[in-house]
Coordinates of C-alpha atoms in Angstrom, one line a residue:
M264 CA 72.1 -111.2 44.3
A265 CA 70.7 -114.3 46.0
A266 CA 67.0 -114.5 46.7
S267 CA 66.1 -113.7 50.3
E268 CA 63.1 -114.2 52.5
G269 CA 60.4 -111.6 52.7
G270 CA 60.0 -109.5 55.8
F271 CA 60.9 -106.2 57.4
W272 CA 64.6 -107.0 58.0
W273 CA 66.9 -105.8 55.2
S274 CA 70.6 -106.6 54.5
H275 CA 73.0 -103.9 53.3
N276 CA 72.9 -105.1 49.7
Q277 CA 69.1 -105.5 49.7
I278 CA 68.9 -101.8 50.7
N279 CA 71.1 -100.9 47.8
S280 CA 68.9 -102.8 45.5
L281 CA 65.8 -101.1 46.9
I282 CA 67.4 -97.6 46.4
S283 CA 68.3 -98.5 42.8
V284 CA 64.7 -99.4 42.0
W285 CA 63.2 -96.5 44.1
G286 CA 65.5 -94.0 42.3
D287 CA 64.4 -95.1 38.8
D288 CA 62.6 -92.3 37.0
P289 CA 59.3 -94.1 36.3
I290 CA 59.0 -95.1 39.9
Q291 CA 59.8 -91.6 41.0
E292 CA 57.1 -90.2 38.7
Q293 CA 54.5 -92.7 40.0
L294 CA 55.3 -91.8 43.6
K295 CA 55.1 -88.0 42.9
S296 CA 51.8 -88.3 41.1
D297 CA 50.4 -90.4 44.0
P298 CA 50.6 -88.3 47.2
K299 CA 48.8 -91.0 49.1
R300 CA 51.5 -93.5 48.2
N301 CA 49.1 -96.1 46.9
I302 CA 50.2 -99.6 47.7
H303 CA 50.1 -100.4 44.0
V304 CA 53.3 -98.4 43.5
F305 CA 55.1 -100.3 46.2
K306 CA 53.8 -103.5 44.5
R307 CA 55.7 -102.5 41.4
I308 CA 58.8 -101.8 43.5
S309 CA 58.4 -105.2 45.1
D310 CA 58.0 -106.9 41.7
R311 CA 61.1 -105.2 40.3
L312 CA 63.2 -106.1 43.3
Q313 CA 62.3 -109.8 42.7
T314 CA 62.7 -109.9 39.0
E315 CA 65.8 -107.6 38.7
H316 CA 67.6 -108.3 41.9
G317 CA 66.3 -111.6 43.3
V318 CA 65.2 -109.9 46.5
H319 CA 61.8 -111.0 47.8
K320 CA 60.1 -108.3 49.9
T321 CA 56.5 -107.5 50.3
P322 CA 55.0 -104.2 49.2
E323 CA 54.4 -103.3 52.9
A324 CA 58.1 -104.0 53.7
C325 CA 59.2 -101.8 50.8
R326 CA 57.0 -99.0 51.9
A327 CA 58.2 -99.2 55.5
K328 CA 61.9 -99.3 54.6
I329 CA 61.6 -96.3 52.2
K330 CA 59.8 -94.4 55.0
K331 CA 62.7 -95.2 57.3
L332 CA 65.3 -94.3 54.8
K333 CA 63.7 -90.9 54.3
F334 CA 63.8 -90.3 58.0
L335 CA 67.5 -91.3 58.3
Y336 CA 68.4 -89.1 55.3
R337 CA 66.6 -86.0 56.7
K338 CA 68.1 -86.4 60.1
T339 CA 71.5 -87.0 58.8
K340 CA 71.2 -83.9 56.5
V341 CA 70.2 -81.8 59.4
L342 CA 73.2 -82.9 61.4
G343 CA 75.5 -82.2 58.4
K344 CA 76.8 -85.8 58.1
S345 CA 78.1 -87.6 55.0
S346 CA 77.6 -91.1 53.9
H347 CA 81.0 -92.1 55.3
S348 CA 80.3 -90.9 58.8
V349 CA 79.7 -93.2 61.7
R350 CA 77.5 -92.9 64.8
T351 CA 79.9 -91.0 66.9
Q352 CA 79.3 -87.9 69.1
G353 CA 75.6 -88.6 69.0
R354 CA 75.1 -88.2 65.3
L355 CA 73.3 -90.8 63.3
R356 CA 75.1 -92.7 60.6
C357 CA 73.5 -92.9 57.2
E358 CA 75.8 -95.0 55.1
H359 CA 73.4 -94.7 52.0
F360 CA 73.4 -90.9 52.3
E361 CA 74.9 -90.1 48.8
Q362 CA 72.5 -92.5 47.1
L363 CA 69.5 -91.1 49.0
D364 CA 70.6 -87.6 48.3
R365 CA 70.4 -88.2 44.5
I366 CA 66.7 -89.1 45.1
L367 CA 65.6 -86.9 47.9
G368 CA 67.9 -84.0 47.1
S369 CA 66.6 -83.6 43.6
R370 CA 70.0 -84.5 42.0
P371 CA 70.5 -86.8 39.0
Y372 CA 70.3 -90.4 40.1
S373 CA 72.7 -93.1 39.1
V374 CA 73.3 -96.5 40.6
S375 CA 76.2 -96.7 42.9
P376 CA 78.9 -99.3 42.0
I377 CA 78.5 -100.9 45.4
C378 CA 75.0 -102.1 44.3
L379 CA 76.7 -104.4 41.8
L380 CA 78.8 -106.2 44.3
K381 CA 78.4 -110.0 44.4
T382 CA 77.4 -111.7 47.5
E383 CA 77.9 -115.3 46.3
P384 CA 81.0 -117.2 45.3
D385 CA 82.3 -116.8 41.8
A386 CA 82.2 -120.5 40.8
D387 CA 84.0 -120.0 37.5
K388 CA 87.1 -118.4 39.0
G389 CA 87.0 -120.2 42.3
I390 CA 87.2 -117.0 44.3
P391 CA 86.5 -117.5 48.0
Y392 CA 83.2 -116.1 49.2
S393 CA 84.9 -113.7 51.6
Q394 CA 86.9 -112.0 48.8
S395 CA 84.1 -112.0 46.2
A396 CA 82.0 -109.9 48.6
I397 CA 84.7 -107.3 49.1
P398 CA 85.0 -104.2 46.9
D399 CA 88.3 -103.9 44.9
T400 CA 89.3 -100.8 46.9
V401 CA 90.2 -103.2 49.8
K402 CA 93.1 -105.5 49.1
L403 CA 93.1 -108.5 51.3
G404 CA 96.4 -110.1 52.5
K405 CA 97.0 -113.3 54.4
Q406 CA 94.5 -114.9 56.6
L407 CA 95.5 -114.0 60.2
N408 CA 93.1 -116.2 62.1
E409 CA 90.0 -118.4 61.7
G410 CA 87.6 -119.1 64.4
K411 CA 84.4 -121.0 64.6
T412 CA 82.2 -118.3 63.2
K413 CA 84.6 -115.8 61.5
I414 CA 87.8 -115.3 59.6
V415 CA 90.2 -112.4 60.1
Y416 CA 92.1 -111.1 57.1
E417 CA 95.0 -108.6 56.8
I418 CA 94.2 -105.6 54.7
T419 CA 97.3 -104.8 52.7
S420 CA 95.9 -101.6 51.3
Q421 CA 95.2 -100.3 54.8
P422 CA 98.1 -101.0 57.2
G423 CA 97.0 -101.6 60.8
K424 CA 93.5 -102.6 59.8
V425 CA 91.9 -106.0 59.4
L426 CA 88.7 -107.4 57.9
L427 CA 86.4 -109.6 60.0
Q428 CA 84.5 -111.9 57.8
S429 CA 81.6 -113.7 59.4
K430 CA 80.6 -117.3 58.5
D431 CA 77.2 -118.8 57.9
K432 CA 77.8 -121.1 60.9
I433 CA 76.3 -121.5 64.3
T434 CA 78.0 -123.5 67.1
A435 CA 77.5 -124.4 70.7
G436 CA 79.6 -126.3 73.4
N437 CA 82.9 -125.2 71.9
A438 CA 81.9 -126.4 68.5
A439 CA 80.8 -129.8 69.8
R440 CA 77.5 -128.9 68.0
Q441 CA 77.7 -126.9 64.8
H442 CA 75.5 -126.3 61.8
E443 CA 75.5 -124.2 58.6
M444 CA 72.9 -121.4 58.8
K445 CA 72.5 -119.6 55.5
G446 CA 72.3 -115.9 56.0
K447 CA 73.7 -115.9 59.5
A448 CA 76.8 -114.0 58.4
I449 CA 74.7 -111.1 57.2
V450 CA 72.7 -110.9 60.4
S451 CA 75.7 -111.2 62.7
T452 CA 77.6 -108.5 60.8
A453 CA 74.6 -106.1 60.9
T454 CA 74.1 -106.8 64.6
A455 CA 77.8 -106.2 65.5
A456 CA 78.0 -103.0 63.5
K457 CA 74.9 -101.6 65.1
V458 CA 76.1 -102.6 68.6
F459 CA 79.6 -101.1 68.1
E460 CA 78.1 -97.9 66.7
L461 CA 75.8 -97.6 69.7
L462 CA 78.8 -97.9 72.0
A463 CA 80.6 -95.3 69.9
I464 CA 77.8 -92.9 70.4
A465 CA 78.2 -93.4 74.2
G466 CA 81.9 -92.9 74.0
V467 CA 83.2 -96.5 74.5
K468 CA 86.3 -97.1 72.4
S469 CA 86.5 -100.3 70.3
H470 CA 88.4 -101.8 67.4
F471 CA 85.4 -101.3 65.1
I472 CA 85.9 -98.8 62.2
K473 CA 83.0 -99.4 59.8
Q474 CA 80.8 -102.1 58.2
H475 CA 82.3 -103.0 54.8
S476 CA 79.9 -105.4 53.3
D477 CA 76.9 -107.5 54.2
T478 CA 79.1 -110.1 55.9
A479 CA 82.3 -108.2 57.0
F480 CA 83.5 -105.1 58.8
I481 CA 86.8 -103.3 59.0
A482 CA 88.5 -103.0 62.4
E483 CA 91.8 -102.1 64.0
A484 CA 94.3 -104.9 64.0
C485 CA 94.5 -106.2 67.6
D486 CA 96.5 -108.9 69.4
M487 CA 93.6 -110.6 71.1
I488 CA 93.7 -111.4 74.9
P489 CA 92.4 -115.0 75.3
I490 CA 90.0 -114.1 78.1
E491 CA 86.2 -114.0 77.8
W492 CA 84.7 -111.4 80.1
V493 CA 81.2 -112.3 81.2
T494 CA 78.7 -109.9 82.9
R495 CA 75.6 -111.3 84.5
R496 CA 72.5 -109.5 85.7
V497 CA 70.4 -112.6 86.3
A498 CA 71.6 -116.0 87.5
T499 CA 70.9 -118.6 84.8
G500 CA 72.7 -121.1 82.6
S501 CA 76.2 -122.3 83.6
F502 CA 76.3 -120.1 86.6
L503 CA 73.7 -122.3 88.3
K504 CA 75.7 -125.4 87.6
R505 CA 78.8 -123.9 89.0
N506 CA 77.0 -122.4 92.0
P507 CA 74.5 -125.0 93.3
G508 CA 72.0 -123.5 95.7
V509 CA 71.6 -120.3 93.8
T510 CA 68.0 -119.9 92.5
E511 CA 67.5 -119.1 88.8
G512 CA 66.5 -115.5 88.5
Y513 CA 68.7 -114.3 91.3
R514 CA 69.5 -110.7 90.4
F515 CA 73.1 -109.4 90.7
C516 CA 73.4 -105.7 91.8
P517 CA 76.0 -104.6 90.8
P518 CA 76.3 -107.0 87.8
K519 CA 78.3 -110.2 88.4
L520 CA 81.7 -110.3 86.6
E521 CA 83.4 -113.5 85.6
M522 CA 86.4 -114.4 83.5
F523 CA 87.0 -117.5 81.4
Y524 CA 90.2 -118.6 79.7
K525 CA 89.7 -119.4 76.0
D526 CA 90.8 -123.0 75.6
D527 CA 88.4 -125.2 73.6
A528 CA 90.2 -128.4 74.7
A529 CA 89.8 -127.5 78.4
G530 CA 86.2 -126.3 78.0
D531 CA 87.0 -122.6 78.5
P532 CA 87.7 -122.9 82.3
Q533 CA 86.7 -120.1 84.6
W534 CA 89.7 -118.1 85.8
S535 CA 90.1 -115.8 88.8
R536 CA 91.8 -112.5 88.8
E537 CA 94.8 -114.1 90.5
Q538 CA 95.1 -116.7 87.7
I539 CA 95.1 -114.1 85.0
L540 CA 97.8 -112.1 86.8
E541 CA 100.0 -115.2 87.5
S542 CA 99.8 -116.3 83.9
K543 CA 102.0 -113.2 83.0
M544 CA 100.4 -113.1 79.6
T545 CA 101.8 -110.5 77.2
H546 CA 99.9 -109.3 74.1
G547 CA 100.8 -106.5 71.7
G548 CA 103.9 -105.9 73.8
L549 CA 101.8 -105.2 76.9
L550 CA 102.0 -107.2 80.0
I551 CA 98.5 -107.9 81.4
G552 CA 99.0 -106.8 85.0
P553 CA 96.7 -105.5 87.8
D554 CA 96.0 -102.2 86.1
E555 CA 95.0 -103.9 82.8
V556 CA 92.7 -106.4 84.5
D557 CA 91.1 -103.5 86.4
M558 CA 90.5 -101.5 83.3
M559 CA 89.0 -104.4 81.3
S560 CA 86.8 -105.2 84.3
K561 CA 85.5 -101.6 84.4
V562 CA 84.9 -101.5 80.6
T563 CA 83.1 -104.9 80.7
V564 CA 80.5 -103.8 83.2
C565 CA 80.1 -100.4 81.5
V566 CA 79.4 -102.0 78.1
F567 CA 76.9 -104.3 79.7
E568 CA 75.1 -101.5 81.5
I569 CA 74.9 -99.4 78.4
L570 CA 73.4 -102.2 76.3
E571 CA 71.1 -103.3 79.2
K572 CA 69.7 -99.7 79.5
A573 CA 69.2 -99.6 75.7
W574 CA 67.4 -102.9 75.5
A575 CA 65.2 -102.0 78.4
T576 CA 63.7 -99.2 76.3
L577 CA 62.2 -101.9 74.1
D578 CA 61.0 -104.0 77.1
C579 CA 63.8 -106.5 76.6
S580 CA 66.0 -107.8 79.5
L581 CA 69.7 -108.3 78.8
I582 CA 70.4 -111.2 81.1
D583 CA 74.1 -111.7 80.5
M584 CA 76.8 -111.2 77.8
K585 CA 80.4 -111.9 77.0
I586 CA 83.0 -109.7 75.3
E587 CA 86.7 -109.8 74.5
F588 CA 89.5 -107.4 74.4
G589 CA 92.6 -106.9 72.2
V590 CA 95.7 -104.7 72.2
N591 CA 96.0 -102.4 69.2
N592 CA 99.1 -101.1 67.5
K593 CA 99.3 -98.2 69.9
G594 CA 99.5 -100.6 72.9
E595 CA 96.0 -99.7 74.0
I596 CA 93.5 -102.2 75.3
V597 CA 90.2 -101.9 73.3
L598 CA 87.0 -103.7 73.1
A599 CA 87.4 -106.1 70.2
D600 CA 86.1 -109.3 68.4
I601 CA 82.4 -109.3 67.6
I602 CA 79.2 -108.7 69.6
D603 CA 76.1 -110.3 68.1
S604 CA 73.3 -112.7 69.1
D605 CA 75.9 -115.3 70.0
S606 CA 77.2 -113.0 72.7
W607 CA 74.3 -112.6 75.1
R608 CA 71.0 -113.8 76.5
L609 CA 68.1 -111.5 75.6
W610 CA 64.6 -112.1 77.1
P611 CA 61.7 -109.9 75.8
S612 CA 59.6 -108.7 78.8
G613 CA 62.1 -110.5 81.0
D614 CA 60.5 -113.8 80.1
K615 CA 62.9 -116.7 79.5
R616 CA 60.3 -118.5 77.4
L617 CA 60.5 -115.6 74.8
M618 CA 64.3 -115.7 74.5
K619 CA 65.8 -114.4 71.3
D620 CA 69.4 -115.6 71.6
K621 CA 71.5 -118.6 70.8
Q622 CA 70.2 -120.5 73.9
V623 CA 67.3 -121.6 71.7
Y624 CA 69.9 -123.5 69.6
R625 CA 71.7 -124.8 72.6
D626 CA 68.5 -126.2 74.1
M627 CA 67.4 -128.2 71.1
A628 CA 67.3 -131.9 71.7
E629 CA 67.6 -132.4 67.9
V630 CA 68.5 -129.7 65.5
T631 CA 66.1 -129.5 62.5
E632 CA 65.7 -127.2 59.6
E633 CA 62.7 -125.7 61.2
G634 CA 64.7 -125.2 64.4
L635 CA 67.5 -123.4 62.6
A636 CA 64.9 -121.2 60.8
L637 CA 63.5 -120.2 64.2
V638 CA 66.9 -119.3 65.5
K639 CA 67.6 -117.2 62.3
R640 CA 64.3 -115.4 62.7
N641 CA 65.2 -114.6 66.3
F642 CA 68.6 -113.2 65.2
E643 CA 66.9 -111.1 62.5
W644 CA 64.4 -109.8 65.1
V645 CA 67.4 -108.7 67.2
A646 CA 69.1 -107.0 64.3
E647 CA 66.0 -105.1 63.3
R648 CA 65.2 -104.0 66.9
L649 CA 68.7 -102.5 67.2
D650 CA 67.7 -99.8 64.7
H651 CA 65.3 -98.5 67.3
L652 CA 68.0 -98.0 69.9
T653 CA 69.3 -94.8 68.5
P654 CA 66.2 -92.6 68.3
K655 CA 66.1 -88.8 67.8
P656 CA 66.4 -87.0 71.1
N657 CA 63.0 -86.1 72.5
C658 CA 64.2 -83.7 75.1
R659 CA 66.2 -80.5 75.4
A660 CA 67.7 -77.8 77.6
V661 CA 66.8 -74.2 77.1
V662 CA 69.2 -71.5 78.5
F663 CA 67.5 -68.2 79.3
M664 CA 70.0 -65.3 79.4
G665 CA 69.0 -62.2 81.2
S666 CA 71.4 -60.2 78.9
P667 CA 73.2 -60.8 75.6
S668 CA 76.4 -60.1 77.5
D669 CA 75.9 -63.6 79.1
F670 CA 76.3 -65.3 75.8
A671 CA 79.9 -66.6 76.2
F672 CA 79.1 -67.9 79.6
S673 CA 75.9 -69.6 78.4
Q674 CA 77.7 -71.1 75.4
K675 CA 79.7 -73.2 77.9
I676 CA 76.4 -74.6 79.2
A677 CA 75.3 -75.4 75.7
E678 CA 78.5 -77.1 74.7
T679 CA 78.3 -79.4 77.8
C680 CA 74.7 -80.3 77.0
Q681 CA 75.7 -81.2 73.5
K682 CA 78.6 -83.3 74.7
Y683 CA 76.1 -85.6 76.3
G684 CA 73.7 -85.5 73.3
L685 CA 71.2 -83.1 74.9
P686 CA 69.9 -80.5 72.4
C687 CA 70.2 -77.0 73.7
E688 CA 68.7 -73.7 72.7
M689 CA 69.5 -70.2 74.0
R690 CA 67.1 -67.3 74.4
V691 CA 67.5 -63.8 75.8
S692 CA 64.8 -62.5 78.1
S693 CA 64.7 -60.3 81.2
A694 CA 62.3 -61.3 83.9
H695 CA 62.6 -57.8 85.3
K696 CA 62.2 -55.7 82.1
G697 CA 60.1 -58.0 80.0
T698 CA 58.2 -60.4 82.3
D699 CA 55.4 -60.9 79.9
E700 CA 57.7 -61.9 77.1
T701 CA 59.6 -64.3 79.5
L702 CA 56.3 -66.0 80.3
N703 CA 55.3 -66.1 76.6
I704 CA 58.5 -67.9 75.7
L705 CA 58.0 -70.3 78.6
A706 CA 54.5 -71.0 77.4
Q707 CA 55.7 -71.8 73.9
Y708 CA 58.2 -74.4 75.1
E709 CA 55.7 -76.0 77.5
G710 CA 53.1 -76.1 74.8
E711 CA 55.3 -78.2 72.6
N712 CA 55.2 -81.0 75.1
I713 CA 58.9 -81.8 74.7
P714 CA 60.5 -82.6 78.1
T715 CA 62.7 -79.5 78.9
V716 CA 65.1 -78.3 81.5
F717 CA 65.3 -74.6 81.8
I718 CA 68.6 -73.0 82.9
A719 CA 68.5 -69.4 84.0
V720 CA 71.6 -67.3 83.5
A721 CA 71.3 -63.9 85.4
G722 CA 73.7 -62.4 87.8
R723 CA 73.2 -59.1 89.4
S724 CA 69.7 -59.7 90.6
N725 CA 68.4 -63.1 89.4
G726 CA 64.7 -62.7 88.9
L727 CA 64.8 -64.9 85.9
G728 CA 65.3 -68.3 87.6
P729 CA 62.6 -67.7 90.3
V730 CA 60.1 -66.4 87.8
L731 CA 60.6 -69.4 85.6
S732 CA 60.4 -71.8 88.5
G733 CA 57.3 -70.2 89.9
N734 CA 55.5 -70.6 86.5
A735 CA 56.9 -73.8 85.1
S736 CA 56.2 -77.4 85.9
W737 CA 59.6 -78.5 84.6
P738 CA 63.0 -78.3 86.3
V739 CA 64.8 -74.9 86.5
I740 CA 68.5 -74.6 87.2
N741 CA 70.0 -71.2 88.3
C742 CA 73.5 -70.7 86.9
P743 CA 74.4 -67.1 87.8
P744 CA 77.6 -65.7 86.2
I745 CA 79.2 -64.7 89.5
K746 CA 81.7 -61.8 89.3
A747 CA 84.4 -61.1 91.8
D748 CA 83.2 -57.6 92.8
W749 CA 79.6 -58.3 93.9
G750 CA 79.5 -62.1 93.7
N751 CA 79.1 -62.6 97.4
E752 CA 76.0 -60.4 97.5
D753 CA 74.5 -61.3 94.0
V754 CA 74.4 -65.1 94.6
W755 CA 71.8 -64.7 97.3
S756 CA 69.1 -63.8 94.7
S757 CA 69.6 -67.4 93.4
L758 CA 69.7 -69.0 96.8
R759 CA 67.2 -67.3 99.0
L760 CA 63.9 -68.0 97.3
P761 CA 60.2 -67.8 98.3
S762 CA 58.5 -71.0 99.4
G763 CA 57.1 -73.2 96.7
L764 CA 60.0 -72.6 94.3
G765 CA 62.3 -75.6 93.6
C766 CA 65.0 -74.2 91.3
S767 CA 68.5 -75.4 92.2
T768 CA 71.6 -73.2 91.9
V769 CA 74.9 -74.3 90.2
I770 CA 77.8 -71.9 89.9
S771 CA 79.8 -73.6 87.1
P772 CA 78.4 -73.5 83.6
E773 CA 79.8 -77.0 82.8
A774 CA 78.1 -78.3 86.0
A775 CA 74.8 -76.7 84.9
G776 CA 75.0 -78.5 81.6
L777 CA 75.9 -81.8 83.3
M778 CA 73.0 -81.5 85.7
A779 CA 70.6 -80.9 82.9
A780 CA 71.9 -84.0 81.1
Q781 CA 71.6 -86.0 84.3
I782 CA 67.9 -85.0 84.7
M783 CA 67.1 -85.9 81.1
S784 CA 69.0 -89.2 81.3
L785 CA 66.1 -90.5 83.4
H786 CA 64.2 -91.1 80.2
D787 CA 66.8 -90.9 77.4
H788 CA 69.1 -93.9 77.5
L789 CA 71.5 -92.4 75.0
I790 CA 72.2 -89.4 77.3
W791 CA 72.5 -91.9 80.2
S792 CA 75.0 -93.9 78.2
R793 CA 77.1 -90.9 77.5
L794 CA 77.2 -90.0 81.1
R795 CA 78.0 -93.6 82.0
A796 CA 80.8 -93.8 79.5
N797 CA 82.2 -90.4 80.5
K798 CA 82.4 -91.7 84.1
L799 CA 84.3 -94.8 82.8
N800 CA 86.7 -92.7 80.6
T801 CA 87.5 -90.4 83.5
W802 CA 88.3 -93.4 85.7
L803 CA 90.4 -95.0 82.9
G804 CA 92.3 -91.7 82.4
L805 CA 93.2 -91.5 86.0
K806 CA 94.2 -95.2 86.1
K807 CA 96.6 -94.7 83.1
V808 CA 98.1 -91.5 84.5
D809 CA 98.6 -93.2 87.9
K810 CA 100.3 -96.2 86.2
K811 CA 102.6 -93.9 84.2
C812 CA 103.5 -92.0 87.4
R813 CA 104.4 -95.2 89.2
T814 CA 106.3 -96.5 86.2
E815 CA 108.4 -93.4 85.9
Q816 CA 109.2 -93.4 89.6
T817 CA 110.3 -97.0 89.4
V818 CA 112.7 -96.2 86.4
E819 CA 114.2 -93.3 88.3

């Protein structure tokens, strides 16, 4: 393995090397005998990484990474996920799970074969870099396409899938400026994988399947649509040149959407909706018509808003970004290509002077080694920060049932909460028959200082919701299981309340779960993202059904 710079950012193979050293019996014995985790133990780990694997990391970086791996392992184990899972349905991916389980699960440890993968060309055999980094289980076929910063290969062993291999190259101005940047492929691949996985958590469909190596990921094969879709929140860059009179910093609400036709020779000209439609372009057997343009427009804005909301939690402003789409083998339009630090402008604290994107490279009057090193550090900073955008939920919903007979009804509330990534607990307590116990349970939850929405499920005479509302500082939602016989009378116990009580009333259990998620989305961006993507997917579903309906009528 090639030597790498020290620091807190780790590549995929560097993590494998760390795990192999960490799992060694002598190291394990030293760690167990030293409950305070003396830095001298991590100094030994650091030394062995350098001498045995050529990886240069400080003891502090080793300790921080091991601590984080432990956290990921424990969280993944709680969620019941395997090493092959991805960050979908709100569950955290832990691609090193099996290796970590051998250490932390008290099972015999052995080095995984993937730790032995090469990441440099085999000079003796003349094997291309892209293939030498790929495990034998993936058989590459012909090269399908080569762009400025990546190569796309057919995977013969997995029909319908391709491998996107990033290059150690950075370009600007349609490759009018281009330079080699050692290590960029690793950072770009890590960034893209984390972004696509974050979008998968939200529920946005893309071609991404999984990261395969430090410098490549596997994706659905797509016929790419040659349009770049650009979303802007703040006016800057080329927009100012094309729109004289607009002041830099002008804020677009809603975000500004622009389309550019991919043509290097013509400088990627901006296209209007009408130009796209009149081009009559067909990809993957699909004519790109008004419905397709509308769908890509909606997805583009949604992707931007999800990532914008995520970066805002780290006090970073997503200024603008570009994405592309392709048509997969099912004839579906999906988010495709790659999303990395070449794809956006990112300003920490909203300050342009602190930018962490490719604009630093574009703005260089003269490109130097020091300048390229700065750009690479910025890209690594972005890749490392992306790990902080999928935190463990720090909020919850608690369903209070007045009777165990309400369980099936309450389960629908819990399922809806979980759909949006909101943890949900269910308790049984009667405010009429056990007021003191109800208040004790309430005190326990409030004492944990975890933001909570309480949902009261009580029908015949809802004392539960009003009692909770009168004694809690957090939101309370009434969701009475209305029955046909006495429903008209029973519902008033949830609607006619004394002054000073602010509990709302929702009849549908699914709506109660949705309302709880919307309340918690105010401070949890992952819940907000799922709500945003759900709105998008509902719109897309209606659009597709409407198109099918119109098409069938035309055929008849």
